[in-house]
PDB file of C-alpha atoms in Angstrom:
ATOM      1  CA  MET S   1      -4.079  42.755   8.529  1.00 64.00           C
ATOM      2  CA  SER S   2      -0.700  41.409   7.667  1.00 74.00           C
ATOM      3  CA  ALA S   3       2.296  40.780   9.870  1.00 74.00           C
ATOM      4  CA  PRO S   4       4.326  43.952  10.372  1.00 78.00           C
ATOM      5  CA  HIS S   5       7.759  42.339   9.934  1.00 78.00           C
ATOM      6  CA  THR S   6       7.832  39.719   7.195  1.00 81.00           C
ATOM      7  CA  ASP S   7      11.192  38.501   6.000  1.00 83.00           C
ATOM      8  CA  VAL S   8      10.441  35.806   3.443  1.00 83.00           C
ATOM      9  CA  GLU S   9      14.085  34.768   3.044  1.00 87.00           C
ATOM     10  CA  LYS S  10      14.491  34.312   6.807  1.00 87.00           C
ATOM     11  CA  GLN S  11      11.242  32.331   7.078  1.00 86.00           C
ATOM     12  CA  GLU S  12      12.265  30.159   4.138  1.00 87.00           C
ATOM     13  CA  LYS S  13      15.561  29.372   5.869  1.00 91.00           C
ATOM     14  CA  GLN S  14      13.807  28.595   9.164  1.00 90.00           C
ATOM     15  CA  HIS S  15      11.256  26.281   7.552  1.00 92.00           C
ATOM     16  CA  ARG S  16      13.746  24.361   5.393  1.00 95.00           C
ATOM     17  CA  PRO S  17      14.307  21.475   7.934  1.00 95.00           C
ATOM     18  CA  ALA S  18      10.569  20.975   8.371  1.00 96.00           C
ATOM     19  CA  MET S  19       9.970  20.948   4.620  1.00 96.00           C
ATOM     20  CA  MET S  20      12.827  18.488   4.118  1.00 97.00           C
ATOM     21  CA  GLY S  21      11.311  16.246   6.806  1.00 97.00           C
ATOM     22  CA  ILE S  22       7.908  16.333   5.119  1.00 98.00           C
ATOM     23  CA  GLY S  23       9.514  15.534   1.764  1.00 98.00           C
ATOM     24  CA  PHE S  24      11.438  12.629   3.294  1.00 98.00           C
ATOM     25  CA  ALA S  25       8.250  11.265   4.897  1.00 98.00           C
ATOM     26  CA  ILE S  26       6.416  11.388   1.553  1.00 98.00           C
ATOM     27  CA  LEU S  27       9.327   9.722  -0.237  1.00 98.00           C
ATOM     28  CA  TRP S  28       9.543   7.018   2.476  1.00 98.00           C
ATOM     29  CA  GLY S  29       5.793   6.349   2.125  1.00 98.00           C
ATOM     30  CA  VAL S  30       6.089   5.964  -1.651  1.00 98.00           C
ATOM     31  CA  VAL S  31       9.048   3.573  -1.252  1.00 98.00           C
ATOM     32  CA  LEU S  32       7.178   1.457   1.316  1.00 98.00           C
ATOM     33  CA  LEU S  33       4.093   1.338  -0.909  1.00 98.00           C
ATOM     34  CA  ALA S  34       6.193   0.233  -3.894  1.00 98.00           C
ATOM     35  CA  VAL S  35       7.908  -2.472  -1.812  1.00 97.00           C
ATOM     36  CA  PHE S  36       4.523  -3.681  -0.548  1.00 96.00           C
ATOM     37  CA  ILE S  37       3.089  -3.884  -4.076  1.00 95.00           C
ATOM     38  CA  VAL S  38       6.142  -5.756  -5.386  1.00 95.00           C
ATOM     39  CA  PHE S  39       6.009  -8.138  -2.404  1.00 94.00           C
ATOM     40  CA  MET S  40       2.300  -8.851  -2.920  1.00 92.00           C
ATOM     41  CA  ILE S  41       2.814  -9.528  -6.634  1.00 90.00           C
ATOM     42  CA  TRP S  42       5.848 -11.729  -5.957  1.00 89.00           C
ATOM     43  CA  ARG S  43       4.138 -13.778  -3.208  1.00 87.00           C
ATOM     44  CA  GLY S  44       0.720 -13.891  -4.855  1.00 83.00           C
ATOM     45  CA  SER S  45      -0.615 -16.973  -6.558  1.00 79.00           C
ATOM     46  CA  ALA S  46      -3.759 -18.107  -8.302  1.00 73.00           C
ATOM     47  CA  PRO S  47      -6.374 -19.627  -6.033  1.00 70.00           C
ATOM     48  CA  GLU S  48      -6.385 -23.405  -5.987  1.00 73.00           C
ATOM     49  CA  GLU S  49      -9.488 -25.372  -6.814  1.00 70.00           C
ATOM     50  CA  ALA S  50     -10.669 -27.425  -3.863  1.00 66.00           C
ATOM     51  CA  GLU S  51     -11.813 -31.016  -4.287  1.00 75.00           C
ATOM     52  CA  THR S  52     -14.869 -30.360  -2.153  1.00 76.00           C
ATOM     53  CA  GLN S  53     -16.692 -27.097  -1.635  1.00 78.00           C
ATOM     54  CA  ILE S  54     -18.869 -25.906   1.214  1.00 81.00           C
ATOM     55  CA  ASP S  55     -22.034 -24.006   0.413  1.00 81.00           C
ATOM     56  CA  GLY S  56     -21.830 -20.708   2.306  1.00 82.00           C
ATOM     57  CA  ARG S  57     -25.601 -20.489   2.714  1.00 87.00           C
ATOM     58  CA  THR S  58     -26.316 -23.949   4.117  1.00 86.00           C
ATOM     59  CA  GLY S  59     -22.932 -25.281   5.213  1.00 82.00           C
ATOM     60  CA  ALA S  60     -23.493 -28.456   3.175  1.00 86.00           C
ATOM     61  CA  VAL S  61     -20.505 -30.138   1.520  1.00 85.00           C
ATOM     62  CA  GLU S  62     -20.797 -30.201  -2.261  1.00 79.00           C
ATOM     63  CA  GLU S  63     -18.784 -32.144  -4.801  1.00 74.00           C
ATOM     64  CA  PRO S  64     -17.521 -30.138  -7.789  1.00 68.00           C
ATOM     65  CA  ALA S  65     -19.427 -30.534 -11.029  1.00 68.00           C
ATOM     66  CA  GLU S  66     -18.144 -33.047 -13.572  1.00 66.00           C
ATOM     67  CA  GLY S  67     -15.897 -31.451 -16.159  1.00 58.00           C
ATOM     68  CA  ALA S  68     -15.080 -28.517 -13.912  1.00 56.00           C
ATOM     69  CA  ALA S  69     -11.764 -26.917 -14.716  1.00 56.00           C
ATOM     70  CA  THR S  70      -9.005 -27.591 -12.212  1.00 54.00           C
ATOM     71  CA  VAL S  71      -5.823 -25.628 -11.662  1.00 51.00           C
ATOM     72  CA  GLU S  72      -2.668 -27.675 -11.890  1.00 49.00           C
TER      73      GLU S  72
END
């Protein structure tokens, strides 16, 4: 069964503020995501090579191999 009194134009007018709010929320989310991505790219850097490394399995301190590439 359908509603007995449907006035699409009236319903469209009544729902306009809610739809504008949803659109604003989506736009705000996209802006915040873009700002976050730009911030992470701007603040990001390449990882630095440590002089000593710790083996994650044993906890022993290891010296880097001779001729290992270092980031300068």
